[in-house]
Amino acid sequence: MKGYAYAFQTIGYYVWDKSEDYIDSSVVNSALESAKNDLYQNAYEKLYTEVSDKDRELLDVIASAKKEKVPISFLLDKFDNRKNYLSVYRVRLLDDQLIFVPERGYVSLALPFLLILLYGIKKDICLINIIMAKIKTLSIWITFFVPIFIQK
């Protein structure tokens, strides 16, 4: 089963924390949402932002397939059949344990809920780029936005 120990520990913690005398679907759903938020903030955003731009590009292409197992042929099409280029970044993501090979000729995202995060980050990055384009100076950026991000 694909997984990540922190994810399962976090889900277990929130189920225990949110349940009083019994566990029902609302407790489980609430625990899953809380665990996802923790995963995104404490692990996945850090993992995603610490890999290179090209590594992120490959992750984005894998996520865009919206499949559990993504054929290497799909990736080659997206990267104009540059096998050497693709293999370098594929190996790096395998080493970082962000993807895995479920069977010959395929790759998959290794971490639970990573697909959801990849789309969320792309939306956030687009929003940040729009905001930054409208802000003329760095001092205005620091004055108004940094305190907001620090409080979160």
Coordinates of C-alpha atoms in Angstrom, one line a residue:
M1 CA 0.0 0.0 0.0
K2 CA 1.3 3.4 -0.9
G3 CA 1.8 5.5 2.2
Y4 CA 3.8 7.7 4.5
A5 CA 4.2 7.0 8.2
Y6 CA 3.6 10.6 9.2
A7 CA 0.3 10.6 7.4
F8 CA -1.0 7.6 9.2
Q9 CA 0.3 8.7 12.6
T10 CA -1.4 12.1 12.0
I11 CA -4.7 10.6 11.0
G12 CA -4.6 8.3 14.0
Y13 CA -3.8 11.2 16.3
Y14 CA -6.8 13.3 15.0
V15 CA -9.2 10.3 15.2
W16 CA -8.2 9.9 18.8
D17 CA -8.4 13.6 19.5
K18 CA -11.7 14.3 17.8
S19 CA -13.5 11.2 19.1
E20 CA -15.2 11.2 22.5
D21 CA -16.7 7.8 23.1
Y22 CA -17.0 6.5 19.6
I23 CA -15.7 6.8 16.1
D24 CA -18.1 7.6 13.2
S25 CA -17.8 8.9 9.7
S26 CA -17.8 12.5 10.8
V27 CA -14.9 11.9 13.1
V28 CA -13.0 10.1 10.4
N29 CA -13.7 12.8 7.8
S30 CA -12.7 15.6 10.2
A31 CA -9.5 13.7 11.1
L32 CA -8.6 13.2 7.4
E33 CA -9.0 16.9 6.7
S34 CA -6.9 17.9 9.7
A35 CA -4.3 15.4 8.8
K36 CA -4.2 16.6 5.2
N37 CA -3.6 20.2 6.4
D38 CA -0.8 19.1 8.6
L39 CA 0.8 17.0 5.8
Y40 CA 0.6 19.9 3.4
Q41 CA 2.0 22.5 5.8
N42 CA 4.6 20.3 7.6
A43 CA 5.9 18.0 4.9
Y44 CA 4.6 18.3 1.4
E45 CA 5.1 22.0 0.8
K46 CA 8.7 21.7 2.1
L47 CA 9.4 18.6 -0.1
Y48 CA 8.0 20.3 -3.2
T49 CA 9.7 23.6 -2.8
E50 CA 13.1 22.0 -2.0
V51 CA 13.4 20.1 -5.3
S52 CA 14.6 21.9 -8.5
D53 CA 12.4 23.6 -11.0
K54 CA 12.8 20.7 -13.4
D55 CA 11.9 18.2 -10.7
R56 CA 8.8 20.2 -10.0
E57 CA 8.0 20.3 -13.7
L58 CA 8.1 16.5 -13.9
L59 CA 6.0 16.2 -10.8
D60 CA 3.4 18.5 -12.3
V61 CA 3.4 16.5 -15.5
I62 CA 2.9 13.3 -13.6
A63 CA 0.0 14.9 -11.6
S64 CA -1.5 16.2 -14.8
A65 CA -2.1 12.7 -16.1
K66 CA -4.6 12.2 -13.2
K67 CA -3.9 8.5 -13.1
E68 CA -2.6 6.2 -10.4
K69 CA 0.1 4.8 -12.8
V70 CA 1.5 7.2 -15.4
P71 CA 3.1 5.6 -18.5
I72 CA 6.6 6.7 -19.3
S73 CA 5.4 7.2 -22.9
F74 CA 3.0 9.9 -21.6
L75 CA 6.0 11.7 -19.9
L76 CA 8.1 11.3 -23.0
D77 CA 5.4 12.9 -25.1
K78 CA 5.3 15.9 -22.7
F79 CA 9.1 16.2 -22.8
D80 CA 9.4 15.9 -26.6
N81 CA 10.9 12.4 -26.4
R82 CA 14.0 13.6 -24.5
K83 CA 14.8 10.3 -22.8
N84 CA 18.1 11.5 -21.2
Y85 CA 16.4 14.6 -19.8
L86 CA 13.5 12.6 -18.4
S87 CA 15.7 9.9 -16.9
V88 CA 17.8 12.3 -14.9
Y89 CA 14.9 13.9 -13.2
R90 CA 13.0 10.6 -12.8
V91 CA 16.0 9.2 -10.9
R92 CA 16.2 12.3 -8.7
L93 CA 12.5 12.0 -7.8
L94 CA 12.9 8.3 -7.2
D95 CA 15.9 9.0 -4.9
D96 CA 13.8 11.7 -3.0
Q97 CA 11.0 9.1 -2.7
L98 CA 8.5 11.4 -4.3
I99 CA 7.7 8.9 -7.0
F100 CA 8.0 5.1 -7.3
V101 CA 7.8 2.5 -10.1
P102 CA 4.7 0.4 -9.6
E103 CA 5.6 -1.7 -12.7
R104 CA 7.9 -1.5 -15.7
G105 CA 7.2 1.5 -17.9
Y106 CA 5.2 3.4 -15.3
V107 CA 5.7 5.8 -12.4
S108 CA 3.3 6.9 -9.6
L109 CA 3.3 9.6 -7.0
A110 CA 4.6 8.1 -3.8
L111 CA 2.9 10.1 -1.1
P112 CA -0.8 10.0 -0.2
F113 CA -2.7 13.2 -1.2
L114 CA 0.3 14.6 -3.1
L115 CA -1.8 15.0 -6.3
I116 CA -4.2 17.3 -4.4
L117 CA -1.3 19.4 -3.1
L118 CA 0.3 19.8 -6.5
Y119 CA -2.8 21.4 -7.9
G120 CA -3.2 23.6 -4.8
I121 CA 0.4 24.8 -5.0
K122 CA 0.0 25.7 -8.7
K123 CA -3.1 27.7 -7.9
D124 CA -1.3 29.5 -5.0
I125 CA 1.8 30.2 -7.2
C126 CA -0.4 31.7 -9.9
L127 CA -2.2 33.9 -7.3
I128 CA 1.2 35.0 -5.8
N129 CA 2.5 35.9 -9.3
I130 CA -0.5 38.0 -10.0
I131 CA -0.1 39.8 -6.7
M132 CA 3.6 40.4 -7.2
A133 CA 3.0 41.8 -10.6
K134 CA 0.8 44.5 -9.2
I135 CA 3.1 45.4 -6.4
K136 CA 5.7 47.9 -7.6
T137 CA 8.4 47.8 -4.9
L138 CA 9.8 45.3 -2.5
S139 CA 9.3 47.6 0.5
I140 CA 5.5 47.5 -0.1
W141 CA 5.6 43.7 -0.4
I142 CA 7.5 43.4 2.9
T143 CA 5.3 46.0 4.7
F144 CA 2.0 44.6 3.9
F145 CA 2.3 40.8 3.2
V146 CA 5.1 39.4 5.3
P147 CA 3.3 40.0 8.6
I148 CA 0.3 38.1 7.2
F149 CA 2.3 35.1 6.3
I150 CA 4.2 35.1 9.6
Q151 CA 1.0 35.0 11.6
K152 CA -0.1 31.8 9.8

